PDB file of C-alpha atoms in Angstrom:
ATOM      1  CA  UNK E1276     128.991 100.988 114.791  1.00 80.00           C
ATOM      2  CA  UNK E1277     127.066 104.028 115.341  1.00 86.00           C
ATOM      3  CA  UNK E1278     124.900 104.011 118.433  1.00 92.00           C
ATOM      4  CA  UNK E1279     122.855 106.639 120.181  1.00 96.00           C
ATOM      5  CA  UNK E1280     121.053 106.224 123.730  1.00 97.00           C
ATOM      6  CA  UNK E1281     118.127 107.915 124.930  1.00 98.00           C
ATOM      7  CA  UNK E1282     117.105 108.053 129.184  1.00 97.00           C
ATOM      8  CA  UNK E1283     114.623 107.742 130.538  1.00 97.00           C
ATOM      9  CA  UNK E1284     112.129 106.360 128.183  1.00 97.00           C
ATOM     10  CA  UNK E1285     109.515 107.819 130.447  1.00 97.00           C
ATOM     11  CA  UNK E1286     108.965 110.882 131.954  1.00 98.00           C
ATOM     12  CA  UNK E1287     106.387 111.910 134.059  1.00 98.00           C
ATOM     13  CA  UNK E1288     106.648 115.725 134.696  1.00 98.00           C
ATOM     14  CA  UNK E1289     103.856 117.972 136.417  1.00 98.00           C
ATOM     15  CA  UNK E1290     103.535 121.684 134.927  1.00 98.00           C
ATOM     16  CA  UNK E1291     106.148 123.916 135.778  1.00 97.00           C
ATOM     17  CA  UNK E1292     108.358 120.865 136.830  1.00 97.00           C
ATOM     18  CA  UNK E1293     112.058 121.500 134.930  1.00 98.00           C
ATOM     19  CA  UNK E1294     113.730 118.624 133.956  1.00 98.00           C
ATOM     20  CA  UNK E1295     116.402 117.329 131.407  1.00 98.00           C
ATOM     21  CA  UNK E1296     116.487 114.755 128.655  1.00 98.00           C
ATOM     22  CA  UNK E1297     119.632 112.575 128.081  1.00 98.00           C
ATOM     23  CA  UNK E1298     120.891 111.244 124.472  1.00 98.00           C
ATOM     24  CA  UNK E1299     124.915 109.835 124.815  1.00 97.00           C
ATOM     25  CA  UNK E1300     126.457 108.482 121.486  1.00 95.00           C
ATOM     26  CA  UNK E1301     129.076 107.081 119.755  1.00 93.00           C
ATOM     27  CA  UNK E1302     129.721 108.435 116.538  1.00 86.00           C
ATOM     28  CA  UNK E1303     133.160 108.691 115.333  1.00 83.00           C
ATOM     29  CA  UNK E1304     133.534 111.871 113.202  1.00 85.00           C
ATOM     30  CA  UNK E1305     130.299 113.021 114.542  1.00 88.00           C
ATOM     31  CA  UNK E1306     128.859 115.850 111.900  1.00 89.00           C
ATOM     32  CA  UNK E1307     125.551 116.935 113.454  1.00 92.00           C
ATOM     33  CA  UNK E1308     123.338 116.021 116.916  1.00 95.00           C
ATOM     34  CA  UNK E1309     119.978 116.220 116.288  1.00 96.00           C
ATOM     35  CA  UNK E1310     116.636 116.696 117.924  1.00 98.00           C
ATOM     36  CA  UNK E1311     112.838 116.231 116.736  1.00 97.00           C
ATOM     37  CA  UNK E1312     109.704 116.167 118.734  1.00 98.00           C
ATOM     38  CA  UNK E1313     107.212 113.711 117.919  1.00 97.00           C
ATOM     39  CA  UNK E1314     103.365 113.377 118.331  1.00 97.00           C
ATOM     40  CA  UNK E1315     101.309 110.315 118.063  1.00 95.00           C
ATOM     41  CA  UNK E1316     100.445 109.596 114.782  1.00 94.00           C
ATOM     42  CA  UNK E1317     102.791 112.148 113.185  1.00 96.00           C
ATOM     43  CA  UNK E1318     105.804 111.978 111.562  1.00 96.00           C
ATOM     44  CA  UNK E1319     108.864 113.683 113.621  1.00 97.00           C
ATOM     45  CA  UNK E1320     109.530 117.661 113.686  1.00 96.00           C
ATOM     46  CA  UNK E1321     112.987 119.172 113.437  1.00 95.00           C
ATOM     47  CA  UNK E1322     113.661 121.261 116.872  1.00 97.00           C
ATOM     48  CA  UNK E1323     117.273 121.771 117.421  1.00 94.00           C
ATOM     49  CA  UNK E1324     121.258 120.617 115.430  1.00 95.00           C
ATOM     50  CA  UNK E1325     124.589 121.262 117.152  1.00 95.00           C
ATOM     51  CA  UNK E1326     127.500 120.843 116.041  1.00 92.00           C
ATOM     52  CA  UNK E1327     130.486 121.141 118.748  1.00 92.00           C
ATOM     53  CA  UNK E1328     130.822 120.292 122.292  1.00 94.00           C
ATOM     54  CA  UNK E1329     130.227 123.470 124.102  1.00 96.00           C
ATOM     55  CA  UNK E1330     127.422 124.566 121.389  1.00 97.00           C
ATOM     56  CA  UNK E1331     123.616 125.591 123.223  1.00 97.00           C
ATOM     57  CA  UNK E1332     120.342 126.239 121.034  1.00 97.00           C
ATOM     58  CA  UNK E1333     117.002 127.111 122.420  1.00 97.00           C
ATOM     59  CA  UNK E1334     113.811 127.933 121.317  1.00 95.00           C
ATOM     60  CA  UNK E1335     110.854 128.906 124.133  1.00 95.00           C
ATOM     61  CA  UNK E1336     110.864 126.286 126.814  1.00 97.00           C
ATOM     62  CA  UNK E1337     113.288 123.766 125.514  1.00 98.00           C
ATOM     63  CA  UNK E1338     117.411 124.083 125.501  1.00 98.00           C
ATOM     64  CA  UNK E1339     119.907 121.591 123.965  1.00 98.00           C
ATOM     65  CA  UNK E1340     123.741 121.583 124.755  1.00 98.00           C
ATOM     66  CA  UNK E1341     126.198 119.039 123.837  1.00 97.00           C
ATOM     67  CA  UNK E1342     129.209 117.802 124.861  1.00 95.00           C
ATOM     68  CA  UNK E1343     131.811 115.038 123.376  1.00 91.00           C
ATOM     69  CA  UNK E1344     129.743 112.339 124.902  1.00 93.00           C
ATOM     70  CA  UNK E1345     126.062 113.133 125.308  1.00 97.00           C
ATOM     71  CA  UNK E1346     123.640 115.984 124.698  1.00 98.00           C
ATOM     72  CA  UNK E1347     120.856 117.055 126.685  1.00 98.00           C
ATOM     73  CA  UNK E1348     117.268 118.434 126.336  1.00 98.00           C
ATOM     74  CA  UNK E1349     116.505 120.876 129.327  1.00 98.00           C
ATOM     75  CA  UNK E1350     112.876 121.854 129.960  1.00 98.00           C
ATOM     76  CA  UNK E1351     111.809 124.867 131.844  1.00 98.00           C
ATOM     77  CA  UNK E1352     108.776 125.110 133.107  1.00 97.00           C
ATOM     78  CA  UNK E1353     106.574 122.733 131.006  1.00 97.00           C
ATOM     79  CA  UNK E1354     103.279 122.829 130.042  1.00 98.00           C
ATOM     80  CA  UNK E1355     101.347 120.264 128.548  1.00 98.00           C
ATOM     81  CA  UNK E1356     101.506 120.947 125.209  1.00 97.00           C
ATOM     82  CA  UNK E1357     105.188 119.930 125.635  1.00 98.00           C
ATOM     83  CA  UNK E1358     104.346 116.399 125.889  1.00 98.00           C
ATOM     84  CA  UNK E1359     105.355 114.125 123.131  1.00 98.00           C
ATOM     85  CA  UNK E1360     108.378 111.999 122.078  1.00 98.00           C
ATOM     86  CA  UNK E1361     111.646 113.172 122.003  1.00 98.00           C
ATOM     87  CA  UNK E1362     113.985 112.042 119.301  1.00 98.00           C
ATOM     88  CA  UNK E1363     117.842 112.090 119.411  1.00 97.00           C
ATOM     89  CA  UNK E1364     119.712 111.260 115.985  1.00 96.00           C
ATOM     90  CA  UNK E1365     123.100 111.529 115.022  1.00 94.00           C
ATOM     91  CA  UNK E1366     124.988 111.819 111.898  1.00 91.00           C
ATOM     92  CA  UNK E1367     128.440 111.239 110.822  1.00 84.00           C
ATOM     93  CA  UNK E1368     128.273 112.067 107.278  1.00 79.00           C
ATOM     94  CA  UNK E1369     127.771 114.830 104.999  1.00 70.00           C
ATOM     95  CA  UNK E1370     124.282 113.208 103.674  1.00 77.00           C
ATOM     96  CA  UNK E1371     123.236 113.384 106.632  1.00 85.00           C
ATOM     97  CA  UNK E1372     122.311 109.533 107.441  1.00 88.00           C
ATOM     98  CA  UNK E1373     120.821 109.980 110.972  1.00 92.00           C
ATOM     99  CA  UNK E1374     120.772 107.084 113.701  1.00 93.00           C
ATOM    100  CA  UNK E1375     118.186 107.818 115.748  1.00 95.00           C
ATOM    101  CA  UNK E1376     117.827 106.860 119.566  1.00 96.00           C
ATOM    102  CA  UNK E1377     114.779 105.286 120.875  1.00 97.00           C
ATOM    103  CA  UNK E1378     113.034 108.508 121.982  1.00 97.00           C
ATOM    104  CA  UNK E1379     112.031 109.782 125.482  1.00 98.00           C
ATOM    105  CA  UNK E1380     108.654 110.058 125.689  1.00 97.00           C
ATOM    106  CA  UNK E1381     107.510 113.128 127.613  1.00 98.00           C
ATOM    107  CA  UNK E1382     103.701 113.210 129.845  1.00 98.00           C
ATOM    108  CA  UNK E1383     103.946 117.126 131.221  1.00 98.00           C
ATOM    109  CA  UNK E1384     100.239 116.708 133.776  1.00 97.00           C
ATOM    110  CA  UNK E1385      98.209 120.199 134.210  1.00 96.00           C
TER     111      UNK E1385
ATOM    112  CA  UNK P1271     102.364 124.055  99.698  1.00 71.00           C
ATOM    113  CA  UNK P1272     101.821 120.859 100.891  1.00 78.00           C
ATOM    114  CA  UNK P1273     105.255 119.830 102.118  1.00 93.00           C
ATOM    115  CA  UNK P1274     105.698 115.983 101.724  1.00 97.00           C
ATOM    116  CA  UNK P1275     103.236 113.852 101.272  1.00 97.00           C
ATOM    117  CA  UNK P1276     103.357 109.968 101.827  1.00 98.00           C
ATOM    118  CA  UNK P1277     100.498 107.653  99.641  1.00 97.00           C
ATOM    119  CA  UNK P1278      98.536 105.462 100.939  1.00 97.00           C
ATOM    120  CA  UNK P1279      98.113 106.284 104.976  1.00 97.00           C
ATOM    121  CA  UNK P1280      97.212 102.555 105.565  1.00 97.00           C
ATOM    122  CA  UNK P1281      97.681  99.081 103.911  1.00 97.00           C
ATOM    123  CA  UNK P1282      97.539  95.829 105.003  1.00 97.00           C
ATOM    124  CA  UNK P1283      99.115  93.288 102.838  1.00 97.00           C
ATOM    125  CA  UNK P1284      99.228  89.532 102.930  1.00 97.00           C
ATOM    126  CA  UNK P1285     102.100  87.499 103.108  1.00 98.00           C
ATOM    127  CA  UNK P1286     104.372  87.773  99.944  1.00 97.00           C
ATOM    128  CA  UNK P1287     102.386  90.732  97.965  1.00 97.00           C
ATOM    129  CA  UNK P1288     104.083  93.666  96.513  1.00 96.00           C
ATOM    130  CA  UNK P1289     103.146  97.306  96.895  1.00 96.00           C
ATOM    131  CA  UNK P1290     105.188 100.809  96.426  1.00 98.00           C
ATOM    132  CA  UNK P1291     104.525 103.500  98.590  1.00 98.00           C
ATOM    133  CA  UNK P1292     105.090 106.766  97.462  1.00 98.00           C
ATOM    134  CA  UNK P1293     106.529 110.076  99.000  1.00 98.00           C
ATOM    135  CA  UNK P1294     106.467 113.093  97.019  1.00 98.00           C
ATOM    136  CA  UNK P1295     107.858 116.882  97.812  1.00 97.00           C
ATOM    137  CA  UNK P1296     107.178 120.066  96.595  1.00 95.00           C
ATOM    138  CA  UNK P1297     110.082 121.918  97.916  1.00 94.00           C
ATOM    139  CA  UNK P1298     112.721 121.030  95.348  1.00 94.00           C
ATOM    140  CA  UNK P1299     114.647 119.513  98.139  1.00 95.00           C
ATOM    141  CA  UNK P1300     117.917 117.302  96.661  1.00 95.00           C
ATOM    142  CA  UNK P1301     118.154 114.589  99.392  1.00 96.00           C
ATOM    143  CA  UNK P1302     115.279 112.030 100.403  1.00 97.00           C
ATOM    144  CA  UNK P1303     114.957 109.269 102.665  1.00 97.00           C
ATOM    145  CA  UNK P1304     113.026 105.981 103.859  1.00 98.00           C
ATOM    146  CA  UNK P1305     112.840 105.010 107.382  1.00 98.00           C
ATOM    147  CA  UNK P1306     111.059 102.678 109.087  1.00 98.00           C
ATOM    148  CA  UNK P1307     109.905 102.890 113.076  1.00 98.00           C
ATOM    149  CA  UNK P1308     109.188 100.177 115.218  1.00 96.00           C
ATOM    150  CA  UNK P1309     108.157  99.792 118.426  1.00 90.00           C
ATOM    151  CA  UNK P1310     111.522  99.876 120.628  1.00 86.00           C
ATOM    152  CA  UNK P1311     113.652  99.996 117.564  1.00 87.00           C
ATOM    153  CA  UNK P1312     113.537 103.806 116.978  1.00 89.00           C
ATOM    154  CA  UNK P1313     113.806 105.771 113.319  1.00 96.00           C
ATOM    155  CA  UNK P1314     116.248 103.305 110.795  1.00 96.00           C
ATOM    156  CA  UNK P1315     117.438 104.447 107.578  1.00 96.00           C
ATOM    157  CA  UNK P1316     116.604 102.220 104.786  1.00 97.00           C
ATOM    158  CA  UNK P1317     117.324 104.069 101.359  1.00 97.00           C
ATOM    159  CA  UNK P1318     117.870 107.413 100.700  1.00 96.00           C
ATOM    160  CA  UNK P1319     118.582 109.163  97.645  1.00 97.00           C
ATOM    161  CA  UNK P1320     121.006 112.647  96.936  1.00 94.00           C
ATOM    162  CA  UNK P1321     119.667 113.369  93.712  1.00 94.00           C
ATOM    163  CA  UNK P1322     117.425 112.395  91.014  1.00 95.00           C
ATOM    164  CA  UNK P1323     118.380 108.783  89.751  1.00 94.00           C
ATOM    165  CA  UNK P1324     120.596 108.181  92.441  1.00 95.00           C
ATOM    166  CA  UNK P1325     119.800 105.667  95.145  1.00 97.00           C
ATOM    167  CA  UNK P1326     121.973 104.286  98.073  1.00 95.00           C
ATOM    168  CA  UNK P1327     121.489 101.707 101.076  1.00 95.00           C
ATOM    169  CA  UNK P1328     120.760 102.579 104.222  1.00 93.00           C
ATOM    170  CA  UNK P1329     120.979 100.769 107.781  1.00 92.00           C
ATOM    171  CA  UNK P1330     118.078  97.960 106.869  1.00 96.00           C
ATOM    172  CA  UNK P1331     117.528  97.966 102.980  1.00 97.00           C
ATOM    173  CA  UNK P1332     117.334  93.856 102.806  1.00 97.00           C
ATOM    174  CA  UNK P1333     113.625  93.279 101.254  1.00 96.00           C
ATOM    175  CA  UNK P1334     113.058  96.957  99.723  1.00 98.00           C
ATOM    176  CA  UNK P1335     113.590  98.697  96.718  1.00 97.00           C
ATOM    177  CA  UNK P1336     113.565 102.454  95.856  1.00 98.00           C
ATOM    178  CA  UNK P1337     113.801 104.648  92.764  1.00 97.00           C
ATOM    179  CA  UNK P1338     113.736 108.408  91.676  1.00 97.00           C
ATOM    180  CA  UNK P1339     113.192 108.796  88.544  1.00 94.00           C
ATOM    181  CA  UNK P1340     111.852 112.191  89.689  1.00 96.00           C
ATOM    182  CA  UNK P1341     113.252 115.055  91.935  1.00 96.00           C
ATOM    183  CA  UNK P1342     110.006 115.132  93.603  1.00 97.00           C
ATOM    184  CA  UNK P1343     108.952 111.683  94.355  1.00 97.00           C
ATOM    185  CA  UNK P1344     110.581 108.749  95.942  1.00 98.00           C
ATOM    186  CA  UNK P1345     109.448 105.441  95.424  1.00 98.00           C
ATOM    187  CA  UNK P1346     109.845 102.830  97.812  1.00 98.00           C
ATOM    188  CA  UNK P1347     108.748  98.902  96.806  1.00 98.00           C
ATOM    189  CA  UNK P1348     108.246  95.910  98.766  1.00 97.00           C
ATOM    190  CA  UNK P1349     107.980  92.846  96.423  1.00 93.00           C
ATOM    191  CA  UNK P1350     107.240  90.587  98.888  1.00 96.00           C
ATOM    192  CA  UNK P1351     105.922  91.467 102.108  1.00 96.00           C
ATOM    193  CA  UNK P1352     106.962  89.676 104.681  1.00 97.00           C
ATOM    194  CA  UNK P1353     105.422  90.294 108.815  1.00 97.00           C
ATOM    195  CA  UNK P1354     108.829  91.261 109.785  1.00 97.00           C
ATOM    196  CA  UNK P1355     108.026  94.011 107.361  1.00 98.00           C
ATOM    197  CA  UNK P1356     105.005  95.414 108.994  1.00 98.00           C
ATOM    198  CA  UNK P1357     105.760  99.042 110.297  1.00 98.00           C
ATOM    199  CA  UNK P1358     105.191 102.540 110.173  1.00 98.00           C
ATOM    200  CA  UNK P1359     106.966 104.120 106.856  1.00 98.00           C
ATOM    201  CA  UNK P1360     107.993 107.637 106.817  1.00 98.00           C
ATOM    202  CA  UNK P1361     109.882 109.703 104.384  1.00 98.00           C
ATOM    203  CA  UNK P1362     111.611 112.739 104.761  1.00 97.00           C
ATOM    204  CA  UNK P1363     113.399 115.648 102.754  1.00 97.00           C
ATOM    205  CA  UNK P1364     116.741 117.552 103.183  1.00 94.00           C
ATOM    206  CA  UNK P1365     117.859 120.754 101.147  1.00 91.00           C
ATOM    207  CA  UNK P1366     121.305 120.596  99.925  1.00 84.00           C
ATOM    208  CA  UNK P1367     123.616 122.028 102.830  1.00 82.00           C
ATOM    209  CA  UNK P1368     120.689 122.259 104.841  1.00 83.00           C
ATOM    210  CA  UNK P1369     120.047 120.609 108.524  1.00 83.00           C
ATOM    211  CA  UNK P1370     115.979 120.235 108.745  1.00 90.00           C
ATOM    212  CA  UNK P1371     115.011 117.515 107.814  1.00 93.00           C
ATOM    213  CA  UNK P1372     111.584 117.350 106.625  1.00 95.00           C
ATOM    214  CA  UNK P1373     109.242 114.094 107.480  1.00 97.00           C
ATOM    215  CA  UNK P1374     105.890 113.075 105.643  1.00 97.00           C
ATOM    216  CA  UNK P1375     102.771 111.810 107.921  1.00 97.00           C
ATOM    217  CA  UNK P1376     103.759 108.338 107.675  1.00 97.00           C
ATOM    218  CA  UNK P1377     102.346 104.974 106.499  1.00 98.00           C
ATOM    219  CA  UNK P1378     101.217 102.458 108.190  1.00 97.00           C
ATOM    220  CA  UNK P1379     101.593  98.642 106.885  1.00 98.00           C
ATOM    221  CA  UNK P1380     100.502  96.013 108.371  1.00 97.00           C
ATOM    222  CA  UNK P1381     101.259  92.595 106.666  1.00 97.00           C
ATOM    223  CA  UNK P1382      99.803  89.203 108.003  1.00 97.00           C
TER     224      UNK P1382
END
């Protein structure tokens, strides 16, 4: 069975503290990783797919890489409009079915 | 446009009444989903649809039903509610060969 992992479920960061997100899962014939930020209240918001082991997307403060077991969320320098809920999801087929992780959710203090 | 839209924003139901919840689009997007998020549970797939009068099962469709009759709108029914069932809804969108997938503002049910 499909399963992805998010750690920590907390994170407590003060601005300008870096610090990584971690999502490992077990998908056999994986076809896409996946990440969306969340805000209370709102429904999730597409940030980042890859693809291969090896592959790296960023956009402004946040970075995702992935390898064959796990993929990670690296975030330089945060400010608090970075907090939120971070939301891993994986997908194994070409409709795109995602199995989402529990989310990491992110408290970046002035 | 306005994206995806979910009807109503709240409900509350009582035990063993039926409502449908609607999502529509207005980006001509192929795919659509239902998902349901709980508290420690995370997004789960429920139904999702690839086209227009297609429909297929998800990770938790026991106690739902869906149809899309339209390309734009997705229909998702409870017939009757049970607690267990009490949640926040959202839908989402997905272009053919795309890899964003699109999610509504969600709805929130609460049945007693």
């Amino acid at each position: 069975e499909d399963q992805v992992t998010q750690s920590p479920e907390a994170l407590r960061l003060q601005e300008g503290e870096s610090s990584s997100l971690n999502c490992s899962y077990t998908v056999s014939g994986l076809r896409g990783l996946f990440w969306y930020r969340q805000d209370p209240g709102k429904g999730p918001e597409f940030l980042f797919t890859l693809y291969s082991a090896g592959e790296e997307k960023e956009k402004e403060r946040l970075k995702a890489t992935l390898t064959k077991k796990e993929s990670f969320l690296h975030i330089t320098a945060p400010k608090p409009e970075d907090s939120a809920t971070y939301l891993c999801a994986a997908s194994d087929t070409g409709f795109q079915k995602l199995v989402f992780g529990t989310g990491t959710r992110l408290l970046v203090s002035p | 446009n306005a994206g995806v839209t979910q009807t109503p924003k709240f409900r509350v139901l009582k035990t063993g009444q039926s409502m449908t919840l609607l999502c529509a689009q207005d980006m001509n997007h192929e795919y659509m989903y239902w998902y349901r998020q709980d508290p420690g549970m995370g997004l789960r797939l429920i139904h999702y649809s690839v086209g227009e009068g297609t429909t297929a099962k998800g990770e938790v469709p026991d106690g739902y039903n869906v149809s899309r009759l339209k390309k734009q709108n997705f229909l998702l029914g409870l017939e009757s509610a049970a607690p267990s069932q009490t949640s926040v809804y959202f839908c989402a969108t997905l272009m053919g060969g795309g890899n964003e997938q699109f999610f509504g503002p969600g709805t929130r049910l609460t049945v007693l």
